[in-house]
Coordinates of C-alpha atoms and ligand atoms in Angstrom, one line a residue:
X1 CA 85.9 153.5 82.4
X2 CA 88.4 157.0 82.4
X3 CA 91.4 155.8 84.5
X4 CA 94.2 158.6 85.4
X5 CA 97.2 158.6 86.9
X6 CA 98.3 162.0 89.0
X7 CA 101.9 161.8 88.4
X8 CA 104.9 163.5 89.9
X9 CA 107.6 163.9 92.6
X10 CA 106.5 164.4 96.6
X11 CA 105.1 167.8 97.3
X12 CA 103.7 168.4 93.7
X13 CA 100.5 168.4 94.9
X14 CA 99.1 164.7 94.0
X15 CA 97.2 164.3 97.2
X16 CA 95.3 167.7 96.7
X17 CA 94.6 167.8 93.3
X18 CA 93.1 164.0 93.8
X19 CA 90.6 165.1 96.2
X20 CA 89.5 168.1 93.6
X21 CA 89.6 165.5 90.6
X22 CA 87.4 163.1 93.2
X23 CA 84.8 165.8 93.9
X24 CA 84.1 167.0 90.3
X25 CA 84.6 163.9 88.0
X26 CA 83.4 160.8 90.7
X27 CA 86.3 158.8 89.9
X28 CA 87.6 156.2 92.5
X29 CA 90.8 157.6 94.4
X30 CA 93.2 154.8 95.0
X31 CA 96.2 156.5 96.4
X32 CA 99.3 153.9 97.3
X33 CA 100.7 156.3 100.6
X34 CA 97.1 156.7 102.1
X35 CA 96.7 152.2 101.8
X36 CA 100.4 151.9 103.2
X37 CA 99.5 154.7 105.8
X38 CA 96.4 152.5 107.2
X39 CA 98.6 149.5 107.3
X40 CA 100.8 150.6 109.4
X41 CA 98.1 152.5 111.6
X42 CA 97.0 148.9 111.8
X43 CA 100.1 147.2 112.4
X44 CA 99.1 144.3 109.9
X45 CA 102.3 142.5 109.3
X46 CA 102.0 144.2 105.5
X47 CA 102.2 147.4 107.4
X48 CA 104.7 146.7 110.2
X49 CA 107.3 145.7 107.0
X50 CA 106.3 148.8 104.5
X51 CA 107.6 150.8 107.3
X52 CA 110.8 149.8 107.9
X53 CA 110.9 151.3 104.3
X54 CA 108.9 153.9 104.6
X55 CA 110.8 155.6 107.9
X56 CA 113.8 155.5 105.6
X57 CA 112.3 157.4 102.3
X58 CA 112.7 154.3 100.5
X59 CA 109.9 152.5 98.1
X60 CA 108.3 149.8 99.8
X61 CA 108.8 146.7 97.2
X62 CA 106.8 146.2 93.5
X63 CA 105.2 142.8 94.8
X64 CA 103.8 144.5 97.8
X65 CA 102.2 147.3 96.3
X66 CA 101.1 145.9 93.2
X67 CA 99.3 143.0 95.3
X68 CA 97.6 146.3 96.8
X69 CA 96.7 147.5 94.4
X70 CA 95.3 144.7 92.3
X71 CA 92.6 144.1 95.8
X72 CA 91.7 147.8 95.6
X73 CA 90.6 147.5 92.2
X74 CA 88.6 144.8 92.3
X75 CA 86.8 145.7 95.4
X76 CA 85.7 148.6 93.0
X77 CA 84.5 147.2 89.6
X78 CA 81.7 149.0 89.2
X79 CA 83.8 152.7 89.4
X80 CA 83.4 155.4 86.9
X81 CA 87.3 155.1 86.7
X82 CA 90.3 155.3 88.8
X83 CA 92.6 157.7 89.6
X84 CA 95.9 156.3 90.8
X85 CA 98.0 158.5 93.4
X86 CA 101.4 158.0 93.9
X87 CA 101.2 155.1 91.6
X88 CA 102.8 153.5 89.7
X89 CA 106.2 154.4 91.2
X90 CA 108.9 151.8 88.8
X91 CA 108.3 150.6 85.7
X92 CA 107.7 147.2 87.1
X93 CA 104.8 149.1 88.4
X94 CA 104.0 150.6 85.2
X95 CA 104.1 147.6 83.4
X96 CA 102.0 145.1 86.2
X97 CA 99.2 147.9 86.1
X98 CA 98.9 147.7 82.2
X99 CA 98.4 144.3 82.6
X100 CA 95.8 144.0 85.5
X101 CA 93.7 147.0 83.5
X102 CA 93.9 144.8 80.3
X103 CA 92.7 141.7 82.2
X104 CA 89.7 143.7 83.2
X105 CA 89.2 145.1 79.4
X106 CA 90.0 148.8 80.6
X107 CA 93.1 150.8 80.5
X108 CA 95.1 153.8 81.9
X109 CA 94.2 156.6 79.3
X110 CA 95.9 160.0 80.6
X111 CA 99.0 160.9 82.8
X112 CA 98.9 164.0 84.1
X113 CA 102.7 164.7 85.3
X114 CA 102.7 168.1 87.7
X115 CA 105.8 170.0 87.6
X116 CA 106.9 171.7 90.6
X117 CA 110.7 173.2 90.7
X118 CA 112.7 171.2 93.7
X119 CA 113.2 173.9 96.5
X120 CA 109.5 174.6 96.4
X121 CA 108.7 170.9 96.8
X122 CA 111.5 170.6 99.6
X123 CA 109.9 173.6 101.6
X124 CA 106.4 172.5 100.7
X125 CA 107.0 169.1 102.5
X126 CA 108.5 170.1 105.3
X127 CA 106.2 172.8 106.7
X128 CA 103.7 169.7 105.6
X129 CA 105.6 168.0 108.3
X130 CA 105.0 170.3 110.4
X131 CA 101.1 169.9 110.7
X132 CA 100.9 166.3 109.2
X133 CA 102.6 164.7 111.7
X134 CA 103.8 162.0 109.3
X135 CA 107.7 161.1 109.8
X136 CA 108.8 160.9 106.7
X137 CA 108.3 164.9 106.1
X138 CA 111.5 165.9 108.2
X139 CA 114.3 167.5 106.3
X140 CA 116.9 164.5 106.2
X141 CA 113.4 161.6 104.9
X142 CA 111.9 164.6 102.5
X143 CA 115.6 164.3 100.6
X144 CA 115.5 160.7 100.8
X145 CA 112.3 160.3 99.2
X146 CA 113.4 163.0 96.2
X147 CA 116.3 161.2 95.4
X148 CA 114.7 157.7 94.9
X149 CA 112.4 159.7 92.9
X150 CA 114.5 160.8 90.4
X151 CA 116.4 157.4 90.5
X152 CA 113.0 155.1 90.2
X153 CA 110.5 156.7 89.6
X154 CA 111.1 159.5 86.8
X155 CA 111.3 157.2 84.6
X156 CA 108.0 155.9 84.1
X157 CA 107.1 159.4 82.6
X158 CA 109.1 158.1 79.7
X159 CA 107.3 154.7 79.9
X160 CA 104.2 157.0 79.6
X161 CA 105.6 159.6 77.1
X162 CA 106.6 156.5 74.4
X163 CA 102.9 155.0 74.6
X164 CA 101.7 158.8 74.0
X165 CA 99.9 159.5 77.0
X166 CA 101.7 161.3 78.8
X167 CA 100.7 165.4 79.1
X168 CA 102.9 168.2 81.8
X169 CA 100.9 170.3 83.9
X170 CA 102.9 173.2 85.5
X171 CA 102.4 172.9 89.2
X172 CA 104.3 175.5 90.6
X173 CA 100.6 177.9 90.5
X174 CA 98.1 178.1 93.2
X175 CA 95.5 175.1 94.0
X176 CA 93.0 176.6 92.1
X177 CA 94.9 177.5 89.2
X178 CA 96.9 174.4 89.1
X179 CA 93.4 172.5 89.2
X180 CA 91.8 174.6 86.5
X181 CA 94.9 173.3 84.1
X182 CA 94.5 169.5 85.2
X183 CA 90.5 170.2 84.1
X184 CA 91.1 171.3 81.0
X185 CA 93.4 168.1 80.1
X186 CA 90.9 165.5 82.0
X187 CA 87.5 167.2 80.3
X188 CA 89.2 166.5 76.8
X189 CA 88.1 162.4 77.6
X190 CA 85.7 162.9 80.5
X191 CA 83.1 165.1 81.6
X192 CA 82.4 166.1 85.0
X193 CA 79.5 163.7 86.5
Ligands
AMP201 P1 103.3 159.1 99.5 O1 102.2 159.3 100.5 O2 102.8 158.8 98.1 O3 104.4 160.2 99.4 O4 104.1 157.7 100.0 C1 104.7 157.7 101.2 C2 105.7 156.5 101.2 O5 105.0 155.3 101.0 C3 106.8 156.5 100.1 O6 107.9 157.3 100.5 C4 107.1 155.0 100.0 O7 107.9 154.6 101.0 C5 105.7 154.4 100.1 N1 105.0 154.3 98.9 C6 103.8 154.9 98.5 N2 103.5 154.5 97.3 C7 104.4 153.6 96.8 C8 104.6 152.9 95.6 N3 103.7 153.0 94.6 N4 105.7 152.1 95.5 C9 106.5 151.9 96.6 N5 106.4 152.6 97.7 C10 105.4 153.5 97.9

């Protein structure tokens, strides 16, 4: 098994870049937004309390998402790999996915960590929001959700960084271009199928 995680703030392109990596090396997208998403499309009571933090730009909480998570993988045991999306988001997260890989003998083995200067993620979110029609790409959310970035969740890059897996991709380049550079880091392990 080849398990990735797509790393890096909203707007750097995470989504996109997953669907290319899906297409060309098979791997098994499990992205955290799109499962929270469906939840609350749902209404399950999982979903009608993620987006009371949601709404707000907040995370949703650890337990929550790591149960998730943990389902999601299972369901899919006999994948190629995974590559996680918006995942893990706290260390907490970091910490309870190394464990559920090692229970089931596999492990993350690259982060990719796209880097994308912050006005061109603010205006790439909000003419998002524009089209997407999800509510947490207005103006006043899209700040929100940057600024529990930086205070959760850019610190699991160092997590990643001290166990030596962590590699930055410069995301500021076309789709194409910024896929190409994500390629040549993932074909170093894995080969497209
Ligand atoms: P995303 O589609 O990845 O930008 O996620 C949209 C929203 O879902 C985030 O702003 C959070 O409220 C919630 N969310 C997604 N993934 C996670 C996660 N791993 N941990 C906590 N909250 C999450």
């Amino acid at each position: 098994m080849f398990n990735l995680v797509l790393f890096g703030p909203p707007g750097s392109g995470k989504g996109t870049q997953s669907e290319n990596i899906v297409s060309i090396y098979k791997l098994e997208h499990i992205s955290t937004g799109d499962l929270l998403r469906n939840e609350v499309k749902n209404q399950t009571p999982l979903g009608v309390e993620a987006k009371k933090y949601m709404d707000q730009g907040l995370l949703v909480p650890d337990e929550v998402v790591i149960g998730m998570i943990s389902s999601k993988i299972d369901e899919n045991a006999d994948a190629r790999g995974f590559i996680f999306d918006g995942f893990p988001r706290t260390e907490a997260q970091a910490e309870a996915l190394d464990k559920l890989l090692e229970f089931k003998n596999t492990k993350i083995n690259l982060v990719l960590s796209l880097i994308v200067s912050e006005p061109d993620l603010i205006n790439r979110l909000i003419s998002r929001g524009e089209t997407s029609g999800r509510s947490d790409d207005t103006e006043e959310v899209v700040i929100k959700r940057i600024k529990e970035y930086h205070s959760k969740t850019a610190p699991v890059a160092n997590y990643y960084k001290e166990h030596g897996k962590l590699e930055d991709v410069n995301g500021n380049h076309s789709i194409n271009e910024t896929f190409k550079l994500l390629s040549n880091q993932i074909n170093k392990y894995l080969l497209p199928a």
